[in-house]
Amino acid sequence: MQETWLAQIRAASDPQRRLAYAKLFAEGKLANQKTVLEEYEKRARASGNASVVPALTRGLEAVGDHLSRLQGCTSVDEVRQEEALAAKAYWEAIAALLPPNLGFELRLTRQRIRAEPDVEVDPFNRALNIGYSALLREVWAASLVAGLNPYVGFLHAPRTGKMSLVFDLMEEFRAVAVDRPLITLARTHPETLEPLRSNNPGHEDEPDSESREAFIAVWREV
């Protein structure tokens, strides 16, 4: 394990190697985002659901463009910028797929929710955060089994106490392991997610039975 950690630290300390790995992590994420959008665009066309096709096509083209630009990035910051722009286009496309009553308009991360405690969080964003927490646990456990240092990453900036490598490794799996099943759940059984709405009384520190059931439903999906 010690040799693996040392090799990992050396790689993360080398600007060129760090950039190369950062590109790989971002490429994996964007490629799977593209896959998810392609899948839903094909379904929409096949089912005659023409109203969502333009949004999905725009998102698909934008994510593809940012994916193709990654190889030309000369710094990790540039990679992060392309990833962020692709994410914006991706979530705008996903918003067109979801039932309007869920109120999903943009992605709200846990960090933003903590920074803006008064922001109203829609049920789908809550579900995503639950799903990503489940994914984080799995990836963290796998990184330890593999003998990797979870705190030494490449794409995510190092910060005390932040498992940067775990977040790096998660990126490729977010769209297919969490987003896709939750999109399906939201489209087929949106009522399942309603108890997760942030203005639902008692769902934070003392969750009511409906909130607990919704939490369990999301956890099972991923």
XYZ file of N, CA and C in Angstrom:
666
model
N 0.827 -1.210 0.000
C 0.000 0.000 0.000
C 0.860 1.258 0.000
N 1.956 1.220 0.767
C 2.821 2.388 0.859
C 3.382 2.766 -0.511
N 3.818 1.748 -1.274
C 4.358 2.016 -2.608
C 3.282 2.605 -3.526
N 2.069 2.079 -3.413
C 0.965 2.594 -4.233
C 0.676 4.048 -3.891
N 0.649 4.357 -2.616
C 0.386 5.732 -2.191
C 1.481 6.670 -2.688
N 2.739 6.229 -2.582
C 3.852 7.064 -3.035
C 3.763 7.309 -4.542
N 3.436 6.252 -5.288
C 3.292 6.398 -6.738
C 2.143 7.347 -7.071
N 1.075 7.250 -6.305
C -0.085 8.121 -6.512
C 0.277 9.577 -6.239
N 1.016 9.808 -5.166
C 1.436 11.167 -4.809
C 2.365 11.736 -5.872
N 3.291 10.900 -6.377
C 4.201 11.361 -7.428
C 3.425 11.748 -8.689
N 2.442 10.929 -9.046
C 1.636 11.218 -10.236
C 0.849 12.517 -10.064
N 0.268 12.707 -8.878
C -0.523 13.913 -8.621
C 0.348 15.164 -8.546
N 1.634 14.974 -8.220
C 2.562 16.105 -8.098
C 3.173 16.501 -9.437
N 3.044 15.632 -10.431
C 3.570 15.901 -11.772
C 2.469 16.582 -12.594
N 2.653 17.848 -12.974
C 1.585 18.585 -13.666
C 1.054 17.883 -14.919
N 1.934 17.303 -15.708
C 1.494 16.648 -16.942
C 0.708 15.372 -16.666
N 1.171 14.599 -15.717
C 0.457 13.362 -15.385
C -0.874 13.676 -14.711
N -0.872 14.676 -13.866
C -2.124 15.063 -13.216
C -3.144 15.514 -14.264
N -2.684 16.296 -15.236
C -3.570 16.764 -16.299
C -4.113 15.591 -17.108
N -3.239 14.635 -17.416
C -3.666 13.472 -18.208
C -4.748 12.678 -17.482
N -4.552 12.467 -16.184
C -5.560 11.726 -15.409
C -6.845 12.534 -15.265
N -6.708 13.839 -15.065
C -7.897 14.691 -14.942
C -8.745 14.613 -16.212
N -8.080 14.606 -17.359
C -8.803 14.485 -18.631
C -9.549 13.157 -18.711
N -8.894 12.085 -18.271
C -9.532 10.763 -18.326
C -10.788 10.713 -17.464
N -10.705 11.275 -16.262
C -11.879 11.276 -15.378
C -13.016 12.096 -15.991
N -12.671 13.272 -16.533
C -13.697 14.123 -17.138
C -14.279 13.480 -18.395
N -13.427 12.845 -19.198
C -13.909 12.173 -20.410
C -14.910 11.071 -20.066
N -14.600 10.311 -19.026
C -15.516 9.254 -18.612
C -16.866 9.807 -18.201
N -16.836 10.922 -17.468
C -18.094 11.536 -17.020
C -18.913 12.037 -18.204
N -18.279 12.806 -19.088
C -19.008 13.397 -20.214
C -19.488 12.335 -21.199
N -18.687 11.291 -21.395
C -19.097 10.217 -22.306
C -20.366 9.537 -21.803
N -20.457 9.327 -20.500
C -21.654 8.680 -19.953
C -22.845 9.633 -19.895
N -22.591 10.920 -19.682
C -23.683 11.892 -19.786
C -24.253 11.878 -21.205
N -23.353 11.809 -22.171
C -23.780 11.751 -23.573
C -24.590 10.489 -23.841
N -24.143 9.374 -23.267
C -24.860 8.104 -23.437
C -26.285 8.194 -22.905
N -26.443 8.784 -21.721
C -27.774 8.921 -21.117
C -28.673 9.800 -21.988
N -28.142 10.918 -22.467
C -28.940 11.804 -23.316
C -29.303 11.130 -24.637
N -28.368 10.395 -25.214
C -28.647 9.666 -26.460
C -29.781 8.667 -26.261
N -29.726 7.980 -25.141
C -30.747 6.973 -24.841
C -32.137 7.602 -24.752
N -32.247 8.716 -24.034
C -33.554 9.359 -23.877
C -34.009 10.056 -25.155
N -33.061 10.551 -25.940
C -33.445 11.158 -27.215
C -34.034 10.098 -28.146
N -33.407 8.933 -28.206
C -33.919 7.841 -29.044
C -35.306 7.403 -28.574
N -35.477 7.300 -27.263
C -36.786 6.913 -26.721
C -37.850 7.944 -27.069
N -37.483 9.221 -26.948
C -38.442 10.297 -27.228
C -38.865 10.268 -28.692
N -37.911 10.058 -29.578
C -38.236 10.000 -31.011
C -39.112 8.786 -31.314
N -38.767 7.642 -30.711
C -39.511 6.407 -30.978
C -40.939 6.472 -30.454
N -41.134 7.180 -29.339
C -42.463 7.248 -28.724
C -43.300 8.414 -29.241
N -42.690 9.231 -30.098
C -43.419 10.379 -30.631
C -43.512 11.545 -29.671
N -42.662 11.539 -28.633
C -42.667 12.622 -27.648
C -41.796 13.770 -28.162
N -42.283 14.438 -29.192
C -41.483 15.434 -29.903
C -41.141 16.658 -29.063
N -41.920 16.937 -28.034
C -41.727 18.173 -27.268
C -40.382 18.226 -26.548
N -39.830 17.069 -26.181
C -38.569 17.068 -25.433
C -37.357 16.854 -26.331
N -37.578 16.487 -27.587
C -36.457 16.170 -28.483
C -35.509 17.352 -28.689
N -35.995 18.573 -28.950
C -35.061 19.688 -29.160
C -34.125 19.929 -27.978
N -34.660 19.882 -26.760
C -33.827 20.104 -25.572
C -32.780 19.008 -25.433
N -33.176 17.765 -25.692
C -32.238 16.651 -25.599
C -31.167 16.748 -26.678
N -31.559 17.144 -27.869
C -30.596 17.289 -28.964
C -29.590 18.391 -28.662
N -30.079 19.516 -28.139
C -29.169 20.610 -27.765
C -28.189 20.154 -26.702
N -28.697 19.469 -25.694
C -27.827 18.983 -24.632
C -26.810 17.992 -25.142
N -27.255 17.098 -25.994
C -26.381 16.077 -26.566
C -25.257 16.710 -27.377
N -25.595 17.683 -28.193
C -24.582 18.354 -29.013
C -23.597 19.138 -28.150
N -24.119 19.805 -27.122
C -23.250 20.600 -26.250
C -22.288 19.721 -25.470
N -22.799 18.645 -24.883
C -21.928 17.734 -24.131
C -20.879 17.131 -25.065
N -21.291 16.768 -26.277
C -20.344 16.229 -27.252
C -19.259 17.227 -27.606
N -19.633 18.495 -27.760
C -18.648 19.538 -28.069
C -17.631 19.687 -26.945
N -18.116 19.731 -25.707
C -17.199 19.891 -24.575
C -16.326 18.648 -24.400
N -16.872 17.493 -24.694
C -16.090 16.258 -24.638
C -14.943 16.316 -25.640
N -15.211 16.791 -26.836
C -14.173 16.855 -27.870
C -13.106 17.893 -27.544
N -13.453 18.887 -26.735
C -12.496 19.941 -26.392
C -11.544 19.546 -25.266
N -11.880 18.498 -24.548
C -11.057 18.125 -23.391
C -9.608 17.848 -23.767
N -9.389 17.172 -24.896
C -8.017 16.833 -25.273
C -7.158 18.062 -25.525
N -7.789 19.174 -25.875
C -7.036 20.399 -26.123
C -6.752 21.213 -24.877
N -7.267 20.792 -23.741
C -7.042 21.522 -22.489
C -5.578 21.430 -22.075
N -5.037 22.535 -21.601
C -3.633 22.565 -21.197
C -3.459 22.706 -19.690
N -4.555 22.724 -18.955
C -4.480 22.798 -17.494
C -5.689 22.100 -16.888
N -5.554 21.727 -15.630
C -6.668 21.083 -14.931
C -7.837 22.054 -14.796
N -7.540 23.335 -14.623
C -8.613 24.333 -14.535
C -9.441 24.370 -15.817
N -8.775 24.241 -16.959
C -9.504 24.217 -18.231
C -10.383 22.975 -18.331
N -9.866 21.855 -17.850
C -10.656 20.616 -17.840
C -11.902 20.810 -16.986
N -11.725 21.400 -15.818
C -12.865 21.643 -14.923
C -13.885 22.569 -15.577
N -13.404 23.561 -16.311
C -14.317 24.493 -16.970
C -15.156 23.777 -18.025
N -14.524 22.935 -18.830
C -15.270 22.181 -19.842
C -16.275 21.239 -19.178
N -15.862 20.623 -18.076
C -16.754 19.721 -17.339
C -17.968 20.483 -16.810
N -17.725 21.675 -16.268
C -18.814 22.477 -15.700
C -19.793 22.939 -16.783
N -19.274 23.346 -17.928
C -20.141 23.790 -19.020
C -20.964 22.627 -19.574
N -20.335 21.463 -19.661
C -21.066 20.276 -20.112
C -22.163 19.915 -19.122
N -21.851 20.019 -17.832
C -22.838 19.695 -16.794
C -24.049 20.621 -16.887
N -23.807 21.902 -17.128
C -24.913 22.865 -17.263
C -25.832 22.461 -18.414
N -25.247 22.120 -19.557
C -26.041 21.714 -20.722
C -26.773 20.401 -20.466
N -26.101 19.495 -19.785
C -26.681 18.180 -19.475
C -27.914 18.325 -18.597
N -27.804 19.100 -17.524
C -28.923 19.233 -16.594
C -30.068 20.042 -17.188
N -29.766 20.967 -18.075
C -30.845 21.681 -18.773
C -31.654 20.707 -19.626
N -30.960 19.759 -20.256
C -31.651 18.750 -21.063
C -32.459 17.802 -20.186
N -31.884 17.397 -19.057
C -32.583 16.485 -18.146
C -33.840 17.151 -17.593
N -33.767 18.447 -17.332
C -34.932 19.173 -16.797
C -36.135 19.050 -17.723
N -35.885 18.986 -19.028
C -36.983 18.870 -19.993
C -37.670 17.515 -19.916
N -36.973 16.520 -19.377
C -37.524 15.168 -19.273
C -38.433 14.980 -18.072
N -38.228 15.790 -17.039
C -38.875 15.544 -15.755
C -40.242 16.209 -15.654
N -41.142 15.630 -14.856
C -42.456 16.245 -14.642
C -42.308 17.658 -14.072
N -42.972 18.649 -14.647
C -42.831 20.037 -14.184
C -43.146 20.223 -12.704
N -44.071 19.416 -12.173
C -44.469 19.603 -10.775
C -43.352 19.285 -9.786
N -42.313 18.583 -10.233
C -41.177 18.330 -9.345
C -40.342 19.593 -9.142
N -40.445 20.529 -10.065
C -39.776 21.818 -9.891
C -38.287 21.818 -10.127
N -37.772 20.823 -10.850
C -36.328 20.784 -11.114
C -35.979 21.747 -12.241
N -35.075 22.691 -11.940
C -34.636 23.653 -12.954
C -33.133 23.618 -13.162
N -32.380 23.406 -12.098
C -30.931 23.342 -12.186
C -30.397 22.471 -11.065
N -29.173 22.031 -11.240
C -28.561 21.140 -10.259
C -28.156 21.917 -9.020
N -28.584 21.434 -7.850
C -28.217 22.028 -6.564
C -27.398 21.014 -5.785
N -26.105 21.257 -5.676
C -25.235 20.337 -4.955
C -25.380 20.529 -3.451
N -24.879 19.562 -2.704
C -24.906 19.691 -1.238
C -24.153 20.939 -0.795
N -23.034 21.222 -1.468
C -22.232 22.386 -1.098
C -23.036 23.676 -1.254
N -23.773 23.778 -2.345
C -24.573 24.991 -2.555
C -25.709 25.073 -1.547
N -26.315 23.941 -1.242
C -27.418 23.930 -0.278
C -26.921 24.369 1.094
N -25.718 23.906 1.471
C -25.148 24.322 2.762
C -24.831 25.815 2.759
N -24.344 26.308 1.615
C -23.972 27.721 1.523
C -25.190 28.630 1.471
N -26.305 28.101 0.954
C -27.539 28.888 0.838
C -28.673 28.141 1.549
N -28.677 28.173 2.879
C -29.650 27.380 3.639
C -31.106 27.738 3.377
N -31.370 28.922 2.821
C -32.754 29.332 2.568
C -33.266 28.890 1.199
N -32.390 28.306 0.388
C -32.814 27.908 -0.948
C -33.789 26.733 -0.863
N -34.852 26.785 -1.676
C -35.810 25.687 -1.702
C -35.278 24.596 -2.621
N -35.171 23.405 -2.106
C -34.588 22.298 -2.864
C -35.695 21.365 -3.335
N -35.744 21.149 -4.626
C -36.769 20.283 -5.202
C -36.470 18.814 -4.900
N -37.478 17.944 -4.988
C -37.307 16.528 -4.648
C -36.270 15.800 -5.504
N -36.160 16.163 -6.781
C -35.212 15.449 -7.637
C -33.778 15.763 -7.241
N -33.491 17.006 -6.892
C -32.147 17.341 -6.413
C -31.830 16.602 -5.120
N -32.817 16.514 -4.232
C -32.608 15.757 -2.991
C -32.301 14.299 -3.312
N -33.051 13.739 -4.261
C -32.842 12.343 -4.638
C -31.444 12.137 -5.211
N -30.996 13.075 -6.043
C -29.645 12.977 -6.603
C -28.594 12.985 -5.502
N -28.758 13.867 -4.526
C -27.776 13.943 -3.447
C -27.750 12.665 -2.617
N -28.913 12.053 -2.417
C -28.971 10.766 -1.720
C -28.255 9.704 -2.549
N -28.537 9.685 -3.840
C -27.911 8.702 -4.722
C -26.409 8.856 -4.792
N -25.933 10.091 -4.862
C -24.488 10.312 -4.919
C -23.810 9.923 -3.610
N -24.520 10.073 -2.502
C -23.963 9.630 -1.216
C -23.768 8.119 -1.208
N -24.742 7.407 -1.775
C -24.622 5.948 -1.866
C -23.457 5.565 -2.761
N -23.314 6.257 -3.884
C -22.208 5.985 -4.805
C -20.867 6.286 -4.151
N -20.807 7.383 -3.393
C -19.564 7.748 -2.716
C -19.104 6.645 -1.776
N -20.032 6.072 -1.029
C -19.681 4.990 -0.107
C -19.077 3.806 -0.857
N -19.684 3.455 -1.991
C -19.202 2.317 -2.773
C -17.810 2.583 -3.335
N -17.612 3.769 -3.880
C -16.322 4.107 -4.487
C -15.241 4.231 -3.423
N -15.588 4.819 -2.288
C -14.627 4.934 -1.187
C -14.159 3.555 -0.749
N -15.093 2.622 -0.568
C -14.739 1.263 -0.151
C -13.860 0.590 -1.202
N -14.200 0.776 -2.481
C -13.420 0.160 -3.560
C -12.010 0.734 -3.620
N -11.871 2.034 -3.363
C -10.542 2.649 -3.403
C -9.652 2.107 -2.290
N -10.235 1.846 -1.132
C -9.459 1.280 -0.029
C -9.045 -0.152 -0.333
N -9.961 -0.935 -0.900
C -9.645 -2.319 -1.272
C -8.507 -2.340 -2.288
N -8.501 -1.348 -3.190
C -7.464 -1.276 -4.227
C -6.143 -0.723 -3.701
N -6.132 -0.291 -2.443
C -4.905 0.220 -1.859
C -4.573 1.646 -2.245
N -5.576 2.397 -2.696
C -5.358 3.777 -3.111
C -5.589 4.743 -1.957
N -4.961 5.900 -2.040
C -5.178 6.949 -1.045
C -6.374 7.784 -1.498
N -7.490 7.729 -0.789
C -8.700 8.428 -1.245
C -8.580 9.946 -1.244
N -7.554 10.477 -0.590
C -7.421 11.927 -0.465
C -6.516 12.556 -1.523
N -5.836 11.737 -2.310
C -4.921 12.261 -3.332
C -5.575 12.122 -4.699
N -6.128 13.229 -5.193
C -6.851 13.196 -6.455
C -6.146 13.955 -7.556
N -6.826 14.058 -8.692
C -6.247 14.673 -9.882
C -7.156 15.759 -10.463
N -8.412 15.441 -10.652
C -9.363 16.409 -11.207
C -9.876 17.355 -10.132
N -10.244 16.817 -8.985
C -10.758 17.647 -7.892
C -9.608 18.247 -7.087
N -9.764 19.510 -6.770
C -8.718 20.219 -6.040
C -8.531 19.622 -4.652
N -7.273 19.465 -4.224
C -7.027 18.923 -2.884
C -7.470 19.905 -1.804
N -8.057 19.378 -0.751
C -8.485 20.188 0.380
C -8.475 19.302 1.609
N -8.092 19.845 2.738
C -8.013 19.065 3.965
C -9.334 18.357 4.245
N -9.258 17.048 4.404
C -10.440 16.259 4.716
C -11.289 15.878 3.521
N -10.933 16.348 2.325
C -11.724 16.043 1.121
C -11.155 14.814 0.422
N -11.995 13.821 0.165
C -11.552 12.603 -0.510
C -11.537 12.846 -2.021
N -10.533 13.590 -2.460
C -10.481 14.045 -3.850
C -10.480 12.899 -4.850
N -9.728 11.836 -4.565
C -9.685 10.716 -5.504
C -11.043 10.027 -5.601
N -11.738 9.906 -4.495
C -13.067 9.283 -4.503
C -14.007 10.082 -5.406
N -13.959 11.407 -5.299
C -14.794 12.239 -6.165
C -14.368 12.109 -7.625
N -13.052 11.991 -7.864
C -12.575 11.756 -9.235
C -13.170 10.471 -9.802
N -13.061 9.406 -9.031
C -13.505 8.088 -9.490
C -15.021 8.012 -9.641
N -15.734 8.794 -8.861
C -17.203 8.804 -8.942
C -17.712 9.352 -10.262
N -16.965 10.295 -10.835
C -17.486 11.068 -11.961
C -18.033 10.201 -13.089
N -17.285 9.172 -13.461
C -17.688 8.336 -14.590
C -19.001 7.599 -14.343
N -19.321 7.365 -13.071
C -20.474 6.526 -12.731
C -21.739 7.312 -12.396
N -21.625 8.613 -12.200
C -22.785 9.400 -11.778
C -23.970 9.260 -12.738
N -23.714 9.475 -14.019
C -24.811 9.504 -14.992
C -25.501 8.160 -15.144
N -24.717 7.080 -15.172
C -25.317 5.768 -15.443
C -25.783 5.053 -14.177
N -25.099 5.280 -13.059
C -25.442 4.558 -11.832
C -26.462 5.291 -10.970
N -26.538 6.614 -11.095
C -27.449 7.399 -10.253
C -28.474 8.169 -11.090
N -27.994 8.980 -12.017
C -28.916 9.841 -12.772
C -29.967 9.032 -13.520
N -29.528 8.047 -14.292
C -30.458 7.303 -15.145
C -31.571 6.618 -14.352
N -31.267 5.848 -13.294
C -32.368 5.226 -12.550
C -33.286 6.233 -11.864
N -32.730 7.366 -11.423
C -33.575 8.363 -10.761
C -34.431 9.136 -11.762
N -33.918 9.341 -12.962
C -34.742 9.958 -14.009
C -35.945 9.060 -14.296
N -35.681 7.761 -14.403
C -36.765 6.802 -14.646
C -37.782 6.829 -13.512
N -37.293 6.848 -12.269
C -38.186 6.899 -11.110
C -39.020 8.177 -11.126
N -38.376 9.296 -11.427
C -39.083 10.582 -11.440
C -40.132 10.644 -12.544
N -39.855 10.008 -13.658
C -40.797 10.040 -14.785
C -41.964 9.070 -14.598
N -41.702 7.950 -13.947
C -42.749 6.929 -13.807
C -43.514 7.031 -12.493
N -42.827 7.422 -11.422
C -43.480 7.523 -10.110
C -43.034 8.806 -9.394
N -43.348 9.972 -9.945
C -42.898 11.221 -9.326
C -43.404 11.410 -7.905
N -44.556 10.819 -7.604
C -45.113 10.958 -6.250
C -44.199 10.346 -5.194
N -43.370 9.392 -5.593
C -42.436 8.758 -4.660
C -41.439 9.764 -4.107
N -41.094 10.762 -4.912
C -40.077 11.735 -4.513
C -40.644 12.948 -3.782
N -41.938 13.173 -3.864
C -42.540 14.380 -3.289
C -42.195 14.607 -1.818
N -42.174 13.558 -0.973
C -41.858 13.790 0.439
C -40.459 14.358 0.676
N -39.596 14.323 -0.351
C -38.242 14.850 -0.194
C -38.176 16.359 -0.390
N -39.274 16.977 -0.755
C -39.272 18.423 -0.987
C -38.808 19.137 0.276
N -37.963 20.153 0.105
C -37.316 20.785 1.260
C -38.284 21.508 2.177
N -39.436 21.917 1.652
C -40.394 22.604 2.524
C -41.393 21.641 3.152
N -41.100 20.335 3.077
C -41.950 19.347 3.732
C -41.592 19.325 5.213
N -42.511 19.630 6.115
C -42.196 19.733 7.541
C -41.567 18.462 8.095
N -40.487 18.667 8.831
C -39.905 17.562 9.583
C -39.064 16.592 8.812
N -38.705 16.906 7.581
C -37.991 15.887 6.819
C -36.483 15.900 7.053
N -35.963 16.928 7.756
C -34.522 16.992 7.958
C -34.076 16.199 9.192
N -34.207 16.793 10.368
C -33.684 16.152 11.566
C -34.603 15.058 12.094
N -35.907 15.241 11.932
C -36.862 14.237 12.383
C -37.782 13.890 11.212
N -37.286 13.136 10.245
C -38.075 12.848 9.043
C -39.348 12.088 9.366
N -40.433 12.461 8.690
C -41.677 11.738 8.886
C -41.617 10.422 8.113
N -42.645 9.606 8.258
C -42.619 8.274 7.653
C -42.551 8.342 6.127
N -43.240 9.321 5.525
C -43.218 9.450 4.069
C -41.823 9.821 3.574
N -41.144 10.703 4.307
C -39.783 11.088 3.926
C -38.841 9.900 4.024
N -39.002 9.113 5.071
C -38.153 7.920 5.225
C -38.399 6.939 4.087
N -39.665 6.760 3.718
C -39.995 5.849 2.622
C -39.403 6.341 1.305
N -39.457 7.645 1.077
C -38.887 8.214 -0.145
C -37.376 8.027 -0.169
N -36.743 8.250 0.980
C -35.296 8.064 1.095
C -34.926 6.620 0.753
N -35.662 5.674 1.309
C -35.401 4.250 1.066
C -35.625 3.904 -0.403
N -36.664 4.485 -1.005
C -36.955 4.219 -2.422
C -35.801 4.671 -3.305
N -35.253 5.847 -3.010
C -34.119 6.356 -3.785
C -32.893 5.483 -3.568
N -32.638 5.136 -2.313
C -31.466 4.316 -1.976
C -31.516 2.983 -2.722
N -32.698 2.415 -2.825
C -32.837 1.131 -3.515
C -32.607 1.258 -5.018
N -32.988 2.403 -5.576
C -32.830 2.603 -7.020
C -31.366 2.585 -7.433
N -30.506 3.063 -6.543
C -29.094 3.163 -6.905
C -28.258 2.101 -6.198
